[in-house]
Amino acid sequence: MDFISFENETLRWVATQPQAEKVKEKWEENPRLSWGNKVFLETTCIEWLQKYLSYQQEALKKTELYVSLSKMNLKTALEPVLCFLTEPPLVKVSRRIQYNGMETLVCRVYGFYPKEMDATWRKDGEVWEQDTFRGGVLPNSDRTYHAWLSIEVDPKERDLYRCYVVHAGVPEPLSVAWKEPGEKKGLGVALLASTLPPMSWLPSGWRQTLPGTAFDYFALPQFPPQPMEPHSHSLSAVRLPPWIQTRTGA
């Protein structure tokens, strides 16, 4: 049921509810408002409708063109261009142990573009939505996107689960399982040796080779202990190492 209506022929407002009488009196106090409504209904509104209908016709033409191109199977011809504009996703699966003995597998998908991406957990090849939690697809600072999804599993069935990712940036879907992290040995020594300057300028007694490697490391020369004469506080009584040269006023 209408509350109030406008007659553009008589420029009068018609109150169809008792509560609309006050509104009718207020709006009819200003004749310019009534003339503005008449112009809008008879001219402006019609022009806008025609304009937006033309936009709809253009959108329909584009849709028809897209459908016709799809029927021509141009997807294969455009694959090199699409691959150039995409960024393939990186997938990593981590594990968390819960207090009740169950485990949570977390699949992180990041660095992909465009935004459209489908990620699911699969148990023994079958999509497994039960006990699956998802995070939204969020943007990174470099125009790429990231997302995550987790699932609660029995440790005995952990090896049956795979994170299955479908994206335009990879020709085939990615299937990633959790793997036991391997031990990394010798990395710290190699990084340290690569950051130190060459030691060829050091005296030969100060350079030693790390056993089992080709890396040199710094070592102070070893000198035998020199005894001091008892009950003497004279500087000449102190036996200094030979690598320290002292000058006396003799």
mmCIF file of C-alpha atoms in Angstrom:
data_model
loop_
_atom_site.group_PDB
_atom_site.id
_atom_site.type_symbol
_atom_site.label_atom_id
_atom_site.label_comp_id
_atom_site.label_asym_id
_atom_site.label_seq_id
_atom_site.Cartn_x
_atom_site.Cartn_y
_atom_site.Cartn_z
ATOM 1 C CA MET A 1 0.000 0.000 0.000
ATOM 2 C CA ASP A 2 1.325 3.414 -1.014
ATOM 3 C CA PHE A 3 2.144 6.022 1.589
ATOM 4 C CA ILE A 4 2.040 9.092 -0.672
ATOM 5 C CA SER A 5 2.011 9.581 -4.451
ATOM 6 C CA PHE A 6 2.641 12.432 -6.893
ATOM 7 C CA GLU A 7 0.401 13.509 -9.801
ATOM 8 C CA ASN A 8 2.640 15.088 -12.403
ATOM 9 C CA GLU A 9 -0.319 16.563 -14.320
ATOM 10 C CA THR A 10 -1.725 18.590 -11.421
ATOM 11 C CA LEU A 11 1.583 18.901 -9.489
ATOM 12 C CA ARG A 12 -0.223 17.710 -6.378
ATOM 13 C CA TRP A 13 0.706 15.132 -3.753
ATOM 14 C CA VAL A 14 -1.926 12.555 -2.788
ATOM 15 C CA ALA A 15 -1.765 11.216 0.764
ATOM 16 C CA THR A 16 -3.077 7.657 0.959
ATOM 17 C CA GLN A 17 -2.383 7.305 4.685
ATOM 18 C CA PRO A 18 -3.388 9.668 7.500
ATOM 19 C CA GLN A 19 0.226 9.863 8.600
ATOM 20 C CA ALA A 20 1.156 11.270 5.155
ATOM 21 C CA GLU A 21 -0.904 14.452 5.521
ATOM 22 C CA LYS A 22 1.914 16.314 7.284
ATOM 23 C CA VAL A 23 4.371 15.267 4.563
ATOM 24 C CA LYS A 24 1.937 16.419 1.838
ATOM 25 C CA GLU A 25 1.570 19.860 3.420
ATOM 26 C CA LYS A 26 5.342 20.248 3.815
ATOM 27 C CA TRP A 27 6.191 19.277 0.228
ATOM 28 C CA GLU A 28 3.453 21.412 -1.349
ATOM 29 C CA GLU A 29 4.798 24.532 0.393
ATOM 30 C CA ASN A 30 7.585 24.657 -2.227
ATOM 31 C CA PRO A 31 6.236 24.722 -5.842
ATOM 32 C CA ARG A 32 9.772 24.293 -7.230
ATOM 33 C CA LEU A 33 9.953 20.853 -5.665
ATOM 34 C CA SER A 34 6.808 19.800 -7.524
ATOM 35 C CA TRP A 35 8.138 21.138 -10.846
ATOM 36 C CA GLY A 36 11.432 19.345 -10.263
ATOM 37 C CA ASN A 37 9.576 16.071 -9.723
ATOM 38 C CA LYS A 38 7.609 16.603 -12.945
ATOM 39 C CA VAL A 39 10.784 17.203 -14.991
ATOM 40 C CA PHE A 40 12.484 14.183 -13.441
ATOM 41 C CA LEU A 41 9.573 11.826 -14.141
ATOM 42 C CA GLU A 42 8.895 13.004 -17.705
ATOM 43 C CA THR A 43 12.448 13.704 -18.958
ATOM 44 C CA THR A 44 15.424 12.836 -16.762
ATOM 45 C CA CYS A 45 14.201 9.436 -15.629
ATOM 46 C CA ILE A 46 13.404 8.356 -19.198
ATOM 47 C CA GLU A 47 16.855 9.443 -20.435
ATOM 48 C CA TRP A 48 18.582 7.505 -17.667
ATOM 49 C CA LEU A 49 16.561 4.376 -18.371
ATOM 50 C CA GLN A 50 17.447 4.520 -22.059
ATOM 51 C CA LYS A 51 21.120 5.038 -21.198
ATOM 52 C CA TYR A 52 21.304 2.080 -18.823
ATOM 53 C CA LEU A 53 19.414 -0.144 -21.249
ATOM 54 C CA SER A 54 22.061 0.658 -23.871
ATOM 55 C CA TYR A 55 24.735 -0.444 -21.398
ATOM 56 C CA GLN A 56 22.892 -3.718 -20.963
ATOM 57 C CA GLN A 57 22.825 -4.246 -24.710
ATOM 58 C CA GLU A 58 26.600 -3.715 -24.902
ATOM 59 C CA ALA A 59 27.154 -6.200 -22.080
ATOM 60 C CA LEU A 60 24.991 -8.759 -23.866
ATOM 61 C CA LYS A 61 27.003 -8.303 -27.058
ATOM 62 C CA LYS A 62 30.263 -8.896 -25.162
ATOM 63 C CA THR A 63 28.798 -12.005 -23.559
ATOM 64 C CA GLU A 64 27.700 -13.350 -26.933
ATOM 65 C CA LEU A 65 31.180 -12.666 -28.332
ATOM 66 C CA TYR A 66 32.798 -14.501 -25.418
ATOM 67 C CA VAL A 67 30.522 -17.498 -25.919
ATOM 68 C CA SER A 68 31.251 -17.608 -29.634
ATOM 69 C CA LEU A 69 35.012 -17.446 -29.032
ATOM 70 C CA SER A 70 34.722 -20.238 -26.490
ATOM 71 C CA LYS A 71 32.969 -22.374 -29.065
ATOM 72 C CA MET A 72 35.875 -21.739 -31.447
ATOM 73 C CA ASN A 73 38.172 -23.337 -28.846
ATOM 74 C CA LEU A 74 40.644 -20.428 -28.678
ATOM 75 C CA LYS A 75 41.736 -21.410 -25.194
ATOM 76 C CA THR A 76 44.589 -23.509 -26.583
ATOM 77 C CA ALA A 77 45.862 -20.615 -28.693
ATOM 78 C CA LEU A 78 45.790 -18.235 -25.722
ATOM 79 C CA GLU A 79 47.526 -20.557 -23.249
ATOM 80 C CA PRO A 80 51.036 -19.039 -23.795
ATOM 81 C CA VAL A 81 49.670 -15.560 -23.055
ATOM 82 C CA LEU A 82 47.732 -16.747 -20.012
ATOM 83 C CA CYS A 83 50.807 -18.506 -18.608
ATOM 84 C CA PHE A 84 52.831 -15.309 -19.007
ATOM 85 C CA LEU A 85 50.278 -13.364 -16.942
ATOM 86 C CA THR A 86 50.024 -15.935 -14.140
ATOM 87 C CA GLU A 87 52.108 -16.724 -11.070
ATOM 88 C CA PRO A 88 52.169 -20.387 -10.016
ATOM 89 C CA PRO A 89 51.259 -21.209 -6.409
ATOM 90 C CA LEU A 90 53.698 -22.492 -3.814
ATOM 91 C CA VAL A 91 52.257 -25.139 -1.508
ATOM 92 C CA LYS A 92 53.551 -26.133 1.926
ATOM 93 C CA VAL A 93 52.000 -28.559 4.415
ATOM 94 C CA SER A 94 52.813 -28.312 8.128
ATOM 95 C CA ARG A 95 51.675 -30.336 11.140
ATOM 96 C CA ARG A 96 50.500 -29.524 14.664
ATOM 97 C CA ILE A 97 50.026 -32.133 17.397
ATOM 98 C CA GLN A 98 46.912 -31.664 19.566
ATOM 99 C CA TYR A 99 46.460 -32.471 23.222
ATOM 100 C CA ASN A 100 43.987 -35.287 22.478
ATOM 101 C CA GLY A 101 46.452 -37.208 20.341
ATOM 102 C CA MET A 102 44.983 -36.036 17.032
ATOM 103 C CA GLU A 103 46.933 -33.937 14.539
ATOM 104 C CA THR A 104 46.140 -30.864 12.465
ATOM 105 C CA LEU A 105 47.558 -30.604 8.958
ATOM 106 C CA VAL A 106 47.775 -27.034 7.622
ATOM 107 C CA CYS A 107 48.138 -26.407 3.891
ATOM 108 C CA ARG A 108 49.447 -22.952 2.961
ATOM 109 C CA VAL A 109 49.123 -21.804 -0.644
ATOM 110 C CA TYR A 110 50.894 -18.559 -1.465
ATOM 111 C CA GLY A 111 52.428 -16.437 -4.227
ATOM 112 C CA PHE A 112 49.756 -17.188 -6.857
ATOM 113 C CA TYR A 113 48.042 -14.961 -9.426
ATOM 114 C CA PRO A 114 45.265 -14.576 -10.523
ATOM 115 C CA LYS A 115 43.111 -14.854 -7.434
ATOM 116 C CA GLU A 116 40.989 -17.763 -8.658
ATOM 117 C CA MET A 117 42.297 -20.935 -7.006
ATOM 118 C CA ASP A 118 40.745 -24.163 -5.758
ATOM 119 C CA ALA A 119 42.317 -26.034 -2.837
ATOM 120 C CA THR A 120 40.918 -29.129 -1.133
ATOM 121 C CA TRP A 121 42.041 -31.872 1.194
ATOM 122 C CA ARG A 122 41.906 -35.346 -0.317
ATOM 123 C CA LYS A 123 41.982 -38.582 1.626
ATOM 124 C CA ASP A 124 43.202 -41.499 -0.440
ATOM 125 C CA GLY A 125 42.249 -39.557 -3.601
ATOM 126 C CA GLU A 126 38.752 -38.568 -2.430
ATOM 127 C CA VAL A 127 37.767 -34.966 -1.635
ATOM 128 C CA TRP A 128 37.463 -34.741 2.165
ATOM 129 C CA GLU A 129 35.504 -31.728 3.427
ATOM 130 C CA GLN A 130 34.865 -33.243 6.853
ATOM 131 C CA ASP A 131 36.802 -31.441 9.621
ATOM 132 C CA THR A 132 38.221 -28.981 7.055
ATOM 133 C CA PHE A 133 38.640 -25.313 7.992
ATOM 134 C CA ARG A 134 39.452 -22.620 5.441
ATOM 135 C CA GLY A 135 40.918 -19.138 5.449
ATOM 136 C CA GLY A 136 39.971 -16.575 2.841
ATOM 137 C CA VAL A 137 42.055 -15.762 -0.220
ATOM 138 C CA LEU A 138 43.959 -12.607 0.772
ATOM 139 C CA PRO A 139 46.248 -10.292 -1.248
ATOM 140 C CA ASN A 140 49.994 -9.863 -0.806
ATOM 141 C CA SER A 141 51.956 -6.659 -1.380
ATOM 142 C CA ASP A 142 53.272 -7.910 -4.753
ATOM 143 C CA ARG A 143 49.813 -8.409 -6.365
ATOM 144 C CA THR A 144 49.857 -12.144 -5.616
ATOM 145 C CA TYR A 145 47.539 -13.934 -3.172
ATOM 146 C CA HIS A 146 47.733 -16.452 -0.342
ATOM 147 C CA ALA A 147 45.305 -18.816 1.387
ATOM 148 C CA TRP A 148 45.255 -21.717 3.826
ATOM 149 C CA LEU A 149 43.137 -24.692 4.816
ATOM 150 C CA SER A 150 43.514 -27.163 7.670
ATOM 151 C CA ILE A 151 42.133 -30.563 8.597
ATOM 152 C CA GLU A 152 42.115 -32.705 11.745
ATOM 153 C CA VAL A 153 43.468 -36.212 11.140
ATOM 154 C CA ASP A 154 44.315 -39.394 12.971
ATOM 155 C CA PRO A 155 48.124 -39.810 13.069
ATOM 156 C CA LYS A 156 47.696 -43.378 11.824
ATOM 157 C CA GLU A 157 46.007 -42.078 8.644
ATOM 158 C CA ARG A 158 48.215 -39.027 8.126
ATOM 159 C CA ASP A 159 49.920 -40.429 5.007
ATOM 160 C CA LEU A 160 46.561 -40.769 3.239
ATOM 161 C CA TYR A 161 45.969 -37.001 3.096
ATOM 162 C CA ARG A 162 47.055 -34.678 0.300
ATOM 163 C CA CYS A 163 46.545 -30.954 -0.247
ATOM 164 C CA TYR A 164 45.178 -30.703 -3.787
ATOM 165 C CA VAL A 165 45.566 -27.307 -5.518
ATOM 166 C CA VAL A 166 44.196 -26.298 -8.925
ATOM 167 C CA HIS A 167 45.370 -23.001 -10.452
ATOM 168 C CA ALA A 168 45.866 -21.504 -13.911
ATOM 169 C CA GLY A 169 49.573 -21.008 -13.192
ATOM 170 C CA VAL A 170 50.343 -24.747 -13.230
ATOM 171 C CA PRO A 171 49.546 -27.151 -16.094
ATOM 172 C CA GLU A 172 48.613 -29.970 -13.712
ATOM 173 C CA PRO A 173 47.032 -29.868 -10.223
ATOM 174 C CA LEU A 174 49.452 -29.938 -7.296
ATOM 175 C CA SER A 175 49.177 -32.745 -4.748
ATOM 176 C CA VAL A 176 51.299 -32.138 -1.633
ATOM 177 C CA ALA A 177 51.602 -34.301 1.488
ATOM 178 C CA TRP A 178 53.248 -33.621 4.829
ATOM 179 C CA LYS A 179 56.877 -34.735 5.011
ATOM 180 C CA GLU A 180 59.147 -35.187 7.988
ATOM 181 C CA PRO A 181 61.579 -32.236 7.975
ATOM 182 C CA GLY A 182 65.130 -33.414 7.287
ATOM 183 C CA GLU A 183 68.146 -32.401 9.338
ATOM 184 C CA LYS A 184 70.408 -29.718 7.904
ATOM 185 C CA LYS A 185 74.056 -30.071 8.840
ATOM 186 C CA GLY A 186 77.047 -27.942 7.969
ATOM 187 C CA LEU A 187 74.964 -25.045 6.773
ATOM 188 C CA GLY A 188 76.079 -22.700 9.516
ATOM 189 C CA VAL A 189 79.771 -23.437 8.891
ATOM 190 C CA ALA A 190 79.428 -22.895 5.164
ATOM 191 C CA LEU A 191 77.579 -19.605 5.611
ATOM 192 C CA LEU A 192 80.115 -18.385 8.135
ATOM 193 C CA ALA A 193 83.048 -19.259 5.895
ATOM 194 C CA SER A 194 81.442 -17.541 2.927
ATOM 195 C CA THR A 195 81.015 -14.287 4.848
ATOM 196 C CA LEU A 196 84.553 -14.075 6.269
ATOM 197 C CA PRO A 197 87.327 -12.340 4.268
ATOM 198 C CA PRO A 198 90.285 -14.370 2.933
ATOM 199 C CA MET A 199 92.860 -15.212 5.617
ATOM 200 C CA SER A 200 95.900 -15.541 3.380
ATOM 201 C CA TRP A 201 97.354 -12.392 4.939
ATOM 202 C CA LEU A 202 97.529 -13.976 8.408
ATOM 203 C CA PRO A 203 100.784 -15.531 9.629
ATOM 204 C CA SER A 204 101.023 -19.221 8.886
ATOM 205 C CA GLY A 205 100.866 -20.052 12.585
ATOM 206 C CA TRP A 206 97.577 -18.203 12.948
ATOM 207 C CA ARG A 207 95.764 -20.070 10.138
ATOM 208 C CA GLN A 208 94.374 -23.542 10.523
ATOM 209 C CA THR A 209 92.163 -25.678 8.322
ATOM 210 C CA LEU A 210 88.849 -26.956 9.618
ATOM 211 C CA PRO A 211 89.113 -30.761 9.661
ATOM 212 C CA GLY A 212 87.237 -32.433 6.828
ATOM 213 C CA THR A 213 86.659 -29.140 4.946
ATOM 214 C CA ALA A 214 88.494 -26.660 2.754
ATOM 215 C CA PHE A 215 87.683 -23.722 5.041
ATOM 216 C CA ASP A 216 90.262 -21.790 7.069
ATOM 217 C CA TYR A 217 89.504 -20.432 10.478
ATOM 218 C CA PHE A 218 91.276 -18.017 12.788
ATOM 219 C CA ALA A 219 93.373 -19.426 15.622
ATOM 220 C CA LEU A 220 95.781 -17.660 17.957
ATOM 221 C CA PRO A 221 99.288 -19.134 18.004
ATOM 222 C CA GLN A 222 100.081 -21.264 21.012
ATOM 223 C CA PHE A 223 103.101 -20.373 23.154
ATOM 224 C CA PRO A 224 104.515 -22.349 26.037
ATOM 225 C CA PRO A 225 104.007 -20.783 29.453
ATOM 226 C CA GLN A 226 106.887 -18.617 30.606
ATOM 227 C CA PRO A 227 107.733 -18.681 34.343
ATOM 228 C CA MET A 228 108.200 -15.439 36.249
ATOM 229 C CA GLU A 229 110.996 -14.827 38.725
ATOM 230 C CA PRO A 230 109.641 -14.857 42.251
ATOM 231 C CA HIS A 231 109.419 -11.767 44.478
ATOM 232 C CA SER A 232 110.234 -9.412 41.635
ATOM 233 C CA HIS A 233 108.154 -6.505 40.487
ATOM 234 C CA SER A 234 110.556 -5.246 37.852
ATOM 235 C CA LEU A 235 109.407 -5.109 34.231
ATOM 236 C CA SER A 236 112.696 -6.652 33.137
ATOM 237 C CA ALA A 237 111.905 -9.729 35.223
ATOM 238 C CA VAL A 238 108.782 -10.489 33.154
ATOM 239 C CA ARG A 239 109.454 -12.961 30.354
ATOM 240 C CA LEU A 240 107.277 -11.729 27.448
ATOM 241 C CA PRO A 241 106.318 -13.936 24.492
ATOM 242 C CA PRO A 242 108.621 -13.563 21.490
ATOM 243 C CA TRP A 243 105.847 -12.114 19.296
ATOM 244 C CA ILE A 244 105.676 -8.996 21.513
ATOM 245 C CA GLN A 245 108.610 -6.677 20.921
ATOM 246 C CA THR A 246 109.550 -4.262 23.712
ATOM 247 C CA ARG A 247 111.923 -1.404 23.609
ATOM 248 C CA THR A 248 113.932 -0.413 26.596
ATOM 249 C CA GLY A 249 116.069 2.627 27.167
ATOM 250 C CA ALA A 250 119.290 0.563 27.488
#
